CSV table of C-alpha atoms and ligand atoms in Angstrom, one decimal:
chain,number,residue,atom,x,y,z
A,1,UNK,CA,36.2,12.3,5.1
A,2,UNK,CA,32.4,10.9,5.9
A,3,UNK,CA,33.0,9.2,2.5
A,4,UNK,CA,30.8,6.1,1.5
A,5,UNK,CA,32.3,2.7,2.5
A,6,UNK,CA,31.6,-0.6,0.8
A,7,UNK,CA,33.0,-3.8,3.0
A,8,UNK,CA,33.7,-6.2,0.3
A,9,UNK,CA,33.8,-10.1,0.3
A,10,UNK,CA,36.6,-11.7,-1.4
A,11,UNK,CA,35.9,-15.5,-2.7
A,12,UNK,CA,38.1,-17.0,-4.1
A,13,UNK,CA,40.6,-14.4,-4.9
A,14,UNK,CA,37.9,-12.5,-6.2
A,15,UNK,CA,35.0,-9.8,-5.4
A,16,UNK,CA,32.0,-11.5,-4.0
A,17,UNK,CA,29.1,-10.3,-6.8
A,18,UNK,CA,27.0,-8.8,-3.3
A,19,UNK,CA,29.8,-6.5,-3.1
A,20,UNK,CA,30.1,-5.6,-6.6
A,21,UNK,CA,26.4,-5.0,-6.4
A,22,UNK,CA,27.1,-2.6,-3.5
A,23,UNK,CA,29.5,-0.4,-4.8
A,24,UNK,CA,27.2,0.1,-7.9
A,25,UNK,CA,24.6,1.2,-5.3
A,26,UNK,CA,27.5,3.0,-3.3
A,27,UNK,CA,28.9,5.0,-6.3
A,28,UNK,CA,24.9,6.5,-6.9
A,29,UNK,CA,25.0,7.4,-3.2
A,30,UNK,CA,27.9,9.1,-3.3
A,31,UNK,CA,27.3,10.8,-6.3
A,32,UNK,CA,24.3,12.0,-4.7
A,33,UNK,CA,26.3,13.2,-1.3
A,34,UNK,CA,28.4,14.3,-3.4
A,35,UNK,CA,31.7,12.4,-1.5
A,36,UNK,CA,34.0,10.0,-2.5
A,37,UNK,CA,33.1,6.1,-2.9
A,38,UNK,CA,35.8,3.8,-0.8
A,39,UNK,CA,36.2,-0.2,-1.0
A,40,UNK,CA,37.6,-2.1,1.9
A,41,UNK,CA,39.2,-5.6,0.9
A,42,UNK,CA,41.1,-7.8,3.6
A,43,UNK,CA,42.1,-10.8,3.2
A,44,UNK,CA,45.8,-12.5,1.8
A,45,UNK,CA,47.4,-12.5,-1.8
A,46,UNK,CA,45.2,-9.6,-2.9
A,47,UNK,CA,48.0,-8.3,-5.2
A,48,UNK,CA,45.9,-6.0,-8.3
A,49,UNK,CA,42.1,-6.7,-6.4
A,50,UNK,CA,41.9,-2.8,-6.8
A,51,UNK,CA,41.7,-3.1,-10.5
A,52,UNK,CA,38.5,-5.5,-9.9
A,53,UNK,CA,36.7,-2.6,-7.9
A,54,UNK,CA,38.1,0.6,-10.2
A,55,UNK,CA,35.5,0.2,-12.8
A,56,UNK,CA,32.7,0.4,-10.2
A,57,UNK,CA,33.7,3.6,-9.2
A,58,UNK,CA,36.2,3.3,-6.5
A,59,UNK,CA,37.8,6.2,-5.1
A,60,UNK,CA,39.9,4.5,-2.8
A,61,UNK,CA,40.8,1.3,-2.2
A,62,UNK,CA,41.8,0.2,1.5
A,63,UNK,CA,43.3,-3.0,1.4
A,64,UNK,CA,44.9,-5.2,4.4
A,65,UNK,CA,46.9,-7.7,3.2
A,66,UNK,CA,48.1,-10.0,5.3
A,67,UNK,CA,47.8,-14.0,6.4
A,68,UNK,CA,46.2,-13.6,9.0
A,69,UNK,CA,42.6,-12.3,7.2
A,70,UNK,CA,42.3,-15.5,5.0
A,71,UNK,CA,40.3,-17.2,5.9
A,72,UNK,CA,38.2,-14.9,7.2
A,73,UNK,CA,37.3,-14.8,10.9
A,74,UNK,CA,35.6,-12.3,13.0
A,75,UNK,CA,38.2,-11.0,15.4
A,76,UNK,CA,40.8,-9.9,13.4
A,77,UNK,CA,38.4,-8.3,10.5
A,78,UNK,CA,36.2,-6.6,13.1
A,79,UNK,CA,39.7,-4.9,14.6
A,80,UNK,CA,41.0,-3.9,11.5
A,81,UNK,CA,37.6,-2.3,10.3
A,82,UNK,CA,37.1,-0.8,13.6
A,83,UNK,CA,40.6,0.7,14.0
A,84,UNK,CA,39.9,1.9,10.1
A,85,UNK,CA,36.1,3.7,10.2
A,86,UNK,CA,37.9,5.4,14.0
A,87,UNK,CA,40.1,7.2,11.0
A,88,UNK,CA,37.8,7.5,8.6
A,89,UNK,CA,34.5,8.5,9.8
A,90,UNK,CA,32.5,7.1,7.1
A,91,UNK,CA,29.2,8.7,6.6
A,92,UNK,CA,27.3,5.2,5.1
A,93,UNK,CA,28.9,2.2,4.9
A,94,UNK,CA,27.4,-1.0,3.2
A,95,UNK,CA,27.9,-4.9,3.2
A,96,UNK,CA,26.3,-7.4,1.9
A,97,UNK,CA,24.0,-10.0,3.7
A,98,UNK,CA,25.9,-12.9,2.9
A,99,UNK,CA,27.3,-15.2,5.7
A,100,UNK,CA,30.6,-13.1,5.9
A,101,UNK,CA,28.0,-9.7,6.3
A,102,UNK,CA,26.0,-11.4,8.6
A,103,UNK,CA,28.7,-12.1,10.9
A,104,UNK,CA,30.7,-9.0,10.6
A,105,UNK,CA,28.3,-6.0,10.7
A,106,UNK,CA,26.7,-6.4,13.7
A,107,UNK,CA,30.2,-6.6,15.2
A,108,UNK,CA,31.5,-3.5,13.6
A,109,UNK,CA,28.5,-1.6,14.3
A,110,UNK,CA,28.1,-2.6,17.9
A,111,UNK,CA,31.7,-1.7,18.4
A,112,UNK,CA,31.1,1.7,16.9
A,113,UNK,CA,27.5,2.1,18.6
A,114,UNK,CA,26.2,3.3,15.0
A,115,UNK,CA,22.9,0.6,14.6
A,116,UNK,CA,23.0,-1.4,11.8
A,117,UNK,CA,19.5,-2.2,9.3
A,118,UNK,CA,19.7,-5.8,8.2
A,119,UNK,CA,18.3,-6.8,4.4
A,120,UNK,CA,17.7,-3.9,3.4
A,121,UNK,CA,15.7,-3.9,0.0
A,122,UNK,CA,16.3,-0.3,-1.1
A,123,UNK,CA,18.3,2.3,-0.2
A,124,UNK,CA,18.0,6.1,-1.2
A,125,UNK,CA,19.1,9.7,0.5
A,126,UNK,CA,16.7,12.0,1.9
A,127,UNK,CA,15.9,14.8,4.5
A,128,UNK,CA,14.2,14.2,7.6
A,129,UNK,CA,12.7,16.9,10.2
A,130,UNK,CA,12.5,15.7,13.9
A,131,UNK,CA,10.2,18.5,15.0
A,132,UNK,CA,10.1,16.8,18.5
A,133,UNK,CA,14.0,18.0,18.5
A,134,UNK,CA,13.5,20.9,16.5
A,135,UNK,CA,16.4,19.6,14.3
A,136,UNK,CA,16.5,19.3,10.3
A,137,UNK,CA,19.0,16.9,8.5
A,138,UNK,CA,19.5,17.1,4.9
A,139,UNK,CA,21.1,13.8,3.5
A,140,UNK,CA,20.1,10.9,5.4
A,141,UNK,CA,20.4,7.3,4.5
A,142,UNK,CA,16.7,5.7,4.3
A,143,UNK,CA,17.2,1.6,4.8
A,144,UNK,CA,14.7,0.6,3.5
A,145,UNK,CA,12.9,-2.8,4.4
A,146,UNK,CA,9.9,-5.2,4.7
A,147,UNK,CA,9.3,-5.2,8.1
A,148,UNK,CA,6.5,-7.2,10.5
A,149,UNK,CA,6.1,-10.3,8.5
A,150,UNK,CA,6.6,-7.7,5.4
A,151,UNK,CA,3.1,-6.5,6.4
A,152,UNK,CA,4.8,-3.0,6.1
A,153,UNK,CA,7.4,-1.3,4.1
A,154,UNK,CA,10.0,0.5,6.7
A,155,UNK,CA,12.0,3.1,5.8
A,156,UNK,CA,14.5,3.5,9.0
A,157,UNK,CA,17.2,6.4,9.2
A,158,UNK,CA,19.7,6.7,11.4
A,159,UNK,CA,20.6,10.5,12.6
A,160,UNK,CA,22.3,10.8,15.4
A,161,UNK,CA,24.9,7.7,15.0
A,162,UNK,CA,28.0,6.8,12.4
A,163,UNK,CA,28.3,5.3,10.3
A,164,UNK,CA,25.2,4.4,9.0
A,165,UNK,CA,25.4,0.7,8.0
A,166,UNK,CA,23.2,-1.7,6.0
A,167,UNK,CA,23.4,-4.8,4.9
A,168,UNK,CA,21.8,-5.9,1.6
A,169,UNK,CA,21.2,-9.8,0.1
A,170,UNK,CA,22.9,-11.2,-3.1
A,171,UNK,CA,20.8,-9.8,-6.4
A,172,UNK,CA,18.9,-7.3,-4.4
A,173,UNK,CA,21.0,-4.2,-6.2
A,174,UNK,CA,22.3,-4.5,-9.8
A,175,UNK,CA,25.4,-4.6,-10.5
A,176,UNK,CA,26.6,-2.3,-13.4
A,177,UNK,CA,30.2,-1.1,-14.4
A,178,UNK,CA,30.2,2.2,-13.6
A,179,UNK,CA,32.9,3.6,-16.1
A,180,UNK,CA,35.5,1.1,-17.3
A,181,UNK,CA,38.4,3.5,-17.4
A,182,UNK,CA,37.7,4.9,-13.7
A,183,UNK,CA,41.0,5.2,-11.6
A,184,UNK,CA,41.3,5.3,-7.7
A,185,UNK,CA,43.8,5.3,-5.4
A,186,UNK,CA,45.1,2.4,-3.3
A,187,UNK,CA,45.3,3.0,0.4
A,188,UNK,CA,47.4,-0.2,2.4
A,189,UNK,CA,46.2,-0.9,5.5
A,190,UNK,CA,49.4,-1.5,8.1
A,191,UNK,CA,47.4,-4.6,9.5
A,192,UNK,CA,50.6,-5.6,12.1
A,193,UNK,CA,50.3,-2.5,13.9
A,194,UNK,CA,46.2,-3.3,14.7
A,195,UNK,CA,45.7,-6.5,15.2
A,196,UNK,CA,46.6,-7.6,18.6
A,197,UNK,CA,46.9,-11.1,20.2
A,198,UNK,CA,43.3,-11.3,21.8
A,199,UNK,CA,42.3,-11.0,17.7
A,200,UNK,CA,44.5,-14.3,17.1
A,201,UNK,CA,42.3,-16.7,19.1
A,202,UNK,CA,40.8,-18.5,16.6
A,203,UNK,CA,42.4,-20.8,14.2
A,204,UNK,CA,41.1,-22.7,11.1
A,205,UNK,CA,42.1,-26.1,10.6
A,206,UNK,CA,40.2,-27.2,8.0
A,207,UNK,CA,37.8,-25.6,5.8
A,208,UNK,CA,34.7,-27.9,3.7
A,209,UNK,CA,32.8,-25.9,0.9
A,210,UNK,CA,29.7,-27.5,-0.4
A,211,UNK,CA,29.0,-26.2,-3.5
A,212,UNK,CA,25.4,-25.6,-4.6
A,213,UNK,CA,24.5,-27.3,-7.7
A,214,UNK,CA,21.2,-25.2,-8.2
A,215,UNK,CA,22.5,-21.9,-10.0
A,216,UNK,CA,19.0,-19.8,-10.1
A,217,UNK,CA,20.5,-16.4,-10.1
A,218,UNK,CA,22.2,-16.7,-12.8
A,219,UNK,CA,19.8,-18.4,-14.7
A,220,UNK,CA,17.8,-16.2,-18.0
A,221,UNK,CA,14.9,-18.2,-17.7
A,222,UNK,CA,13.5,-19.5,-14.5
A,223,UNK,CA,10.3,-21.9,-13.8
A,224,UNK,CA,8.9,-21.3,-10.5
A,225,UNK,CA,6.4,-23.6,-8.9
A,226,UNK,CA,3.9,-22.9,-5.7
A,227,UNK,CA,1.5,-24.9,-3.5
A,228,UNK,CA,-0.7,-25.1,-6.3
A,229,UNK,CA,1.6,-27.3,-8.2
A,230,UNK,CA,0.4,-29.7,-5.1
A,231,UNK,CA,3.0,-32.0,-5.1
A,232,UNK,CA,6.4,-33.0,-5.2
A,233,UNK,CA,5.6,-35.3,-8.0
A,234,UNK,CA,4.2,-32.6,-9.9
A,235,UNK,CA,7.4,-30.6,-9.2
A,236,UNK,CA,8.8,-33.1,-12.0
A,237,UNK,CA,6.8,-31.2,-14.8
A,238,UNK,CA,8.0,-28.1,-13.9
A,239,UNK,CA,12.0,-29.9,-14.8
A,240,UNK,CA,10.5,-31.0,-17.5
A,241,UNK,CA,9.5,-27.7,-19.2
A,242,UNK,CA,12.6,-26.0,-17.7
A,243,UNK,CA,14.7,-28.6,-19.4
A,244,UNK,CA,13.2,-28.0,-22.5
A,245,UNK,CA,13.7,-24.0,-22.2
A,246,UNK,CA,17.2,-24.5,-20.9
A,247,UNK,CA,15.9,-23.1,-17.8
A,248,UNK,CA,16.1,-23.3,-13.6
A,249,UNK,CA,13.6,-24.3,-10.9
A,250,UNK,CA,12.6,-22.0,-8.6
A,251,UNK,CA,9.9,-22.1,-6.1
A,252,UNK,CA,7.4,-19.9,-3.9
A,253,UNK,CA,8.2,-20.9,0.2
A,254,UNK,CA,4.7,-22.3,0.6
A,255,UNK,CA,6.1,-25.0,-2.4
A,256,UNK,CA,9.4,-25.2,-0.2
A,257,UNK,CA,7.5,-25.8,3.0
A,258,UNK,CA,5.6,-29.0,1.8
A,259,UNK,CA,8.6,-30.5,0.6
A,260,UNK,CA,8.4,-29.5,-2.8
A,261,UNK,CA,11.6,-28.3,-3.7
A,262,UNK,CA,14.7,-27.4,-1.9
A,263,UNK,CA,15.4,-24.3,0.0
A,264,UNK,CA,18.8,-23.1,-2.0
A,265,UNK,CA,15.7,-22.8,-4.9
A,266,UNK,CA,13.1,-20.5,-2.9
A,267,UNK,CA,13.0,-16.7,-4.4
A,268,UNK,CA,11.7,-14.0,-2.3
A,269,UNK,CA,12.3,-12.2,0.6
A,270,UNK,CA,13.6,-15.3,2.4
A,271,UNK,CA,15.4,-16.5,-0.4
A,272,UNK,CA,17.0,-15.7,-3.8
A,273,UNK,CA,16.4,-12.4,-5.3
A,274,UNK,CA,16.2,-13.0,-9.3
A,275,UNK,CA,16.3,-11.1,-12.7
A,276,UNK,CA,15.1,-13.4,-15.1
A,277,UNK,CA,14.4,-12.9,-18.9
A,278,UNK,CA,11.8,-15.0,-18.2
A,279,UNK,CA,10.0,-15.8,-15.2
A,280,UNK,CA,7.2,-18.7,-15.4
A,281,UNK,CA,5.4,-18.6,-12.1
A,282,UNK,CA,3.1,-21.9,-12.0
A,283,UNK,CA,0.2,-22.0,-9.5
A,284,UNK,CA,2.0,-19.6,-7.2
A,285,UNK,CA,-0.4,-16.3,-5.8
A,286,UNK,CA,2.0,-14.0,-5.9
A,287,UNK,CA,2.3,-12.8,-2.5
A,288,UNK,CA,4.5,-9.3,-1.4
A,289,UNK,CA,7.1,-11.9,-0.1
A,290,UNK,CA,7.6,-14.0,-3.5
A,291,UNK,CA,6.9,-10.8,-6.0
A,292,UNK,CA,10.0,-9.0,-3.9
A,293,UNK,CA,12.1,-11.3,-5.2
A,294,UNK,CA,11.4,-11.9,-8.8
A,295,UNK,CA,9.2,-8.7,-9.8
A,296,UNK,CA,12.2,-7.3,-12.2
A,297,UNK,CA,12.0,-10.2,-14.1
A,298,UNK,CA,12.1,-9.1,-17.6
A,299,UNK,CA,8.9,-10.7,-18.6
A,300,UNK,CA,6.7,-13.1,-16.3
A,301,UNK,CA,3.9,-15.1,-17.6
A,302,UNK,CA,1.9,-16.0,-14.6
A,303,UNK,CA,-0.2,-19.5,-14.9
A,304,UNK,CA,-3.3,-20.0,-12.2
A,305,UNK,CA,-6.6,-21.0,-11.9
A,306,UNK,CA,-8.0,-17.9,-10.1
A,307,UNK,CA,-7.7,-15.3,-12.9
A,308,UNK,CA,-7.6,-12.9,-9.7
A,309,UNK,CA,-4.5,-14.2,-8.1
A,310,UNK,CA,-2.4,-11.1,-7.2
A,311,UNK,CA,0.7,-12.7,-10.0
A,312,UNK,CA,-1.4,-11.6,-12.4
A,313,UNK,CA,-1.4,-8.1,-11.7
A,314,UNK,CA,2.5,-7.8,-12.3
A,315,UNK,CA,2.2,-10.7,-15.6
A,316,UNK,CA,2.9,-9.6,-19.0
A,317,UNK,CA,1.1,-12.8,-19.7
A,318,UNK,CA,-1.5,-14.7,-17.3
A,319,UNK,CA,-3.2,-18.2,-18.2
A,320,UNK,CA,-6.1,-19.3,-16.4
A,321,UNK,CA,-5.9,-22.7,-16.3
A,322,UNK,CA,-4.6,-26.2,-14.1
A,323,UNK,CA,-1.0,-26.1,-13.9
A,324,UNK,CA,-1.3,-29.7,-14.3
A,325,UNK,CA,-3.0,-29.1,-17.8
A,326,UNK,CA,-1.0,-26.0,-19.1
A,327,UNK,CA,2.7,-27.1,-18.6
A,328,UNK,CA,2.0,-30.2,-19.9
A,329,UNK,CA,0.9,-28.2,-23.3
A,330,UNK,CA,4.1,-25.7,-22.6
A,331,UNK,CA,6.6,-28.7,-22.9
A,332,UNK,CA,4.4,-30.2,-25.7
A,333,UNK,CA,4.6,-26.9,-27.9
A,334,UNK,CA,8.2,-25.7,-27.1
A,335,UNK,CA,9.4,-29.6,-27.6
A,336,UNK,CA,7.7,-29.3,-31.6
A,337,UNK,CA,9.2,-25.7,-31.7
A,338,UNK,CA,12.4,-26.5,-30.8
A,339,UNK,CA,12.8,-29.2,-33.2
B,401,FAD,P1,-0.5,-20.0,-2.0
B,401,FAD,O1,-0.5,-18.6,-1.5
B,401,FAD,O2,-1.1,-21.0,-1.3
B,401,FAD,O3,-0.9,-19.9,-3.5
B,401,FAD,C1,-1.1,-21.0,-4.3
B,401,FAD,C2,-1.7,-20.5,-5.6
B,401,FAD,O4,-1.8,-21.5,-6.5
B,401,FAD,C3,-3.0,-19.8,-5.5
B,401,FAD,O5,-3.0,-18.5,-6.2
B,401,FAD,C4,-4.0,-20.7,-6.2
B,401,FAD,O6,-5.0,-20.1,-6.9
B,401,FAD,C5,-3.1,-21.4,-7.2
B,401,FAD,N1,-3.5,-22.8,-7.5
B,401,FAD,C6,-3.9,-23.8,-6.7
B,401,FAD,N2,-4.1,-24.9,-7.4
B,401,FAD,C7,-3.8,-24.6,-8.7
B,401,FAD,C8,-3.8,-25.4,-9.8
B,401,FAD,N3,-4.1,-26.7,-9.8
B,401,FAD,N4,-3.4,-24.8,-11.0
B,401,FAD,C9,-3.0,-23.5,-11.0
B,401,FAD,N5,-3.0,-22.7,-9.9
B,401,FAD,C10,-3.4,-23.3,-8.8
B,401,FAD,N6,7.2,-16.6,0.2
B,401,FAD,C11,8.0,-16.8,-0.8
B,401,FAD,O7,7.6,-17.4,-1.9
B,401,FAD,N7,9.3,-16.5,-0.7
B,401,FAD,C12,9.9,-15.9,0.4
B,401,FAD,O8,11.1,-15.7,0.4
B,401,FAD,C13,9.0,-15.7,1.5
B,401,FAD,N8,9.5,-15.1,2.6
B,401,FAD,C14,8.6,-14.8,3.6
B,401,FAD,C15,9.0,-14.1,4.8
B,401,FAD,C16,8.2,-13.8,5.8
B,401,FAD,C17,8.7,-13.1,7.0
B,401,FAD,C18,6.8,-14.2,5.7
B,401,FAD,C19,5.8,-13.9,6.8
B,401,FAD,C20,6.3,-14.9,4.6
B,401,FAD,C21,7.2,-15.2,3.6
B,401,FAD,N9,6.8,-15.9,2.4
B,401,FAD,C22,7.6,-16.1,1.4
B,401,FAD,C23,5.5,-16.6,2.4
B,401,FAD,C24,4.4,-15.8,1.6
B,401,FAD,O9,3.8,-14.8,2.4
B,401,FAD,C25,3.4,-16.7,0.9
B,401,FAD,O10,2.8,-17.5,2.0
B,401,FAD,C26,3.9,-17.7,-0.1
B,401,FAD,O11,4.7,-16.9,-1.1
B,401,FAD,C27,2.8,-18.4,-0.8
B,401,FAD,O12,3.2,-19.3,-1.7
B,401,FAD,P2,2.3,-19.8,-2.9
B,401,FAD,O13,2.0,-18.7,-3.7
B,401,FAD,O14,3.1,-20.9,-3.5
B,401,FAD,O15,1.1,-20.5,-2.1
């Protein structure tokens, strides 16, 4: 009981990475609270899923099979979750903010009057003393978040209400294999006996994926340009060099918001969290908003032409200079070094 509860996506047949990323985050947590670490798959055809969530530590694995989940809509998934965490009492329990997390949290959390923080960027356990009550709580789950325009950093606890649920963006939380031999338990959820007719209203015809041909996260090397490329135009330098390093486009929102670049390739709070090897940011400032989402980047060279532009504080590398005058150099050098 009051366990830790990850709500995973399935894609595909498979665990979205968000969730993956969660239950490394959820298997720390509960090692901390000292509880068990639970998974939660619904969906259809989900025959040996647990093995997919074992090595991140999964206790238990609730899973509701049935044809009804897939694809997934929000009346039957909310019932079933709802009808589960009534059993279960979960202490914390996580999802990621992803389309699917979006969707369902607020559902499952208004259903249970527990609150739920949106995009959180960290989460940790900690006490809290509410002298006004004259009450003391030991292990409470700090959401953690920009907050105001990310003027301010918020850390928001939850006391009184469970479970205590956050949602977290794709590449925000690492995902790490936790031990590959672990071995949980499987728990079937007996979907027929929950889901009732009200749950059935909608139906889906026709489903149209449009896949994204822009792959940042995944990408080792990553070429970001700002408003000080100053152009769309000049956007075509930064391919240029990434081509030549094998690498993606990324760019700061102020870029995205002149029409740049594309929004699928905006990193930061807004957009894609990354972990490059490399990280070139090219006449970008380097504002709380952009460095959120690319500061873990293994190494970032940082080129600008105001040697105090705030990238430079977090560069392993910063060139002073005319973007328009050092990636032209870049591509020249790499090109006769890669030869
Ligand atoms: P600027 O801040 O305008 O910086 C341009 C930089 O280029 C300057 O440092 C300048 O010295 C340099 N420069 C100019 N000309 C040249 C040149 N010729 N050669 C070299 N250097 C040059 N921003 C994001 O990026 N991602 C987000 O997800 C995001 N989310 C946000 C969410 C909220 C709620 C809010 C309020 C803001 C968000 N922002 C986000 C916006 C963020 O606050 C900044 O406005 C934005 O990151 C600035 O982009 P920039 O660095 O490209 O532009």
């Amino acid at each position: 009981m009051n366990n830790v509860f990850v709500i995973c996506e399935v894609d595909e047949g498979k665990i979205a990475d968000v969730s993956l990323e969660l239950m490394t985050k959820g298997r720390s947590l509960a090692n901390q609270l000292k509880c068990k670490l639970e998974a939660l798959v619904l969906g259809h055809n989900l025959k040996g899923i647990e093995k997919e969530l074992y090595p991140y530590g999964a206790d238990v694995v609730h899973i509701g099979d049935d044809e009804r989940l897939d694809p997934y809509t929000t009346l039957p998934h909310t019932s079933v979750i709802v009808d589960l965490f009534k059993k279960e009492e979960p202490q914390i329990a996580l999802l990621g903010a992803s389309t699917f997390g979006r969707d369902l949290g607020p559902r499952v959390s208004s259903a249970l009057q527990s609150g739920l923080t949106a995009d959180c960027t960290s989460l940790e356990i900690g006490p809290h003393e509410d002298k006004k009550a004259g009450k003391t709580y030991e292990d409470l789950l700090y959401q953690i978040r920009p907050a105001f325009g990310g003027n301010i950093v918020a850390t928001i606890i939850n006391p009184d209400c469970r479970p205590q649920m956050a949602t977290v963006r794709e590449g925000v939380m690492k995902k790490e294999i936790y031990d590959a031999t672990y071995k949980g338990k499987v728990s079937k959820i007996e979907v027929d006996k929950i889901l009732k007719p009200e749950d059935l209203v909608v139906n889906v015809i026709e489903r149209h994926m449009e896949k994204s041909k822009v792959n940042i996260k995944n990408s080792s090397i990553i070429v970001s340009g700002g408003y000080g490329v100053g152009s769309k135009e000049n956007f075509n330098m930064l391919y240029e060099l990434a081509e030549v390093l094998g690498a993606e486009v990324g760019a700061s929102r102020a870029a995205v918001d002149a029409g740049y670049a594309e929004h699928e390739r905006q990193i930061g709070q807004t957009g894609v969290t990354v972990r490059p090897k490399l990280y070139i940011a090219c006449g970008i400032s380097g504002q709380i908003q952009h460095t959120a989402g690319m500061e873990e980047s293994s190494m970032i060279i940082a080129i600008n032409n105001d040697p105090n532009a705030p990238i430079n504080k977090i560069a392993d590398y910063a060139i002073t200079g005319d973007v328009g005058e050092v990636v032209p150099k870049l591509i020249k050098f790499y090109k006769q070094n890669t030869k």
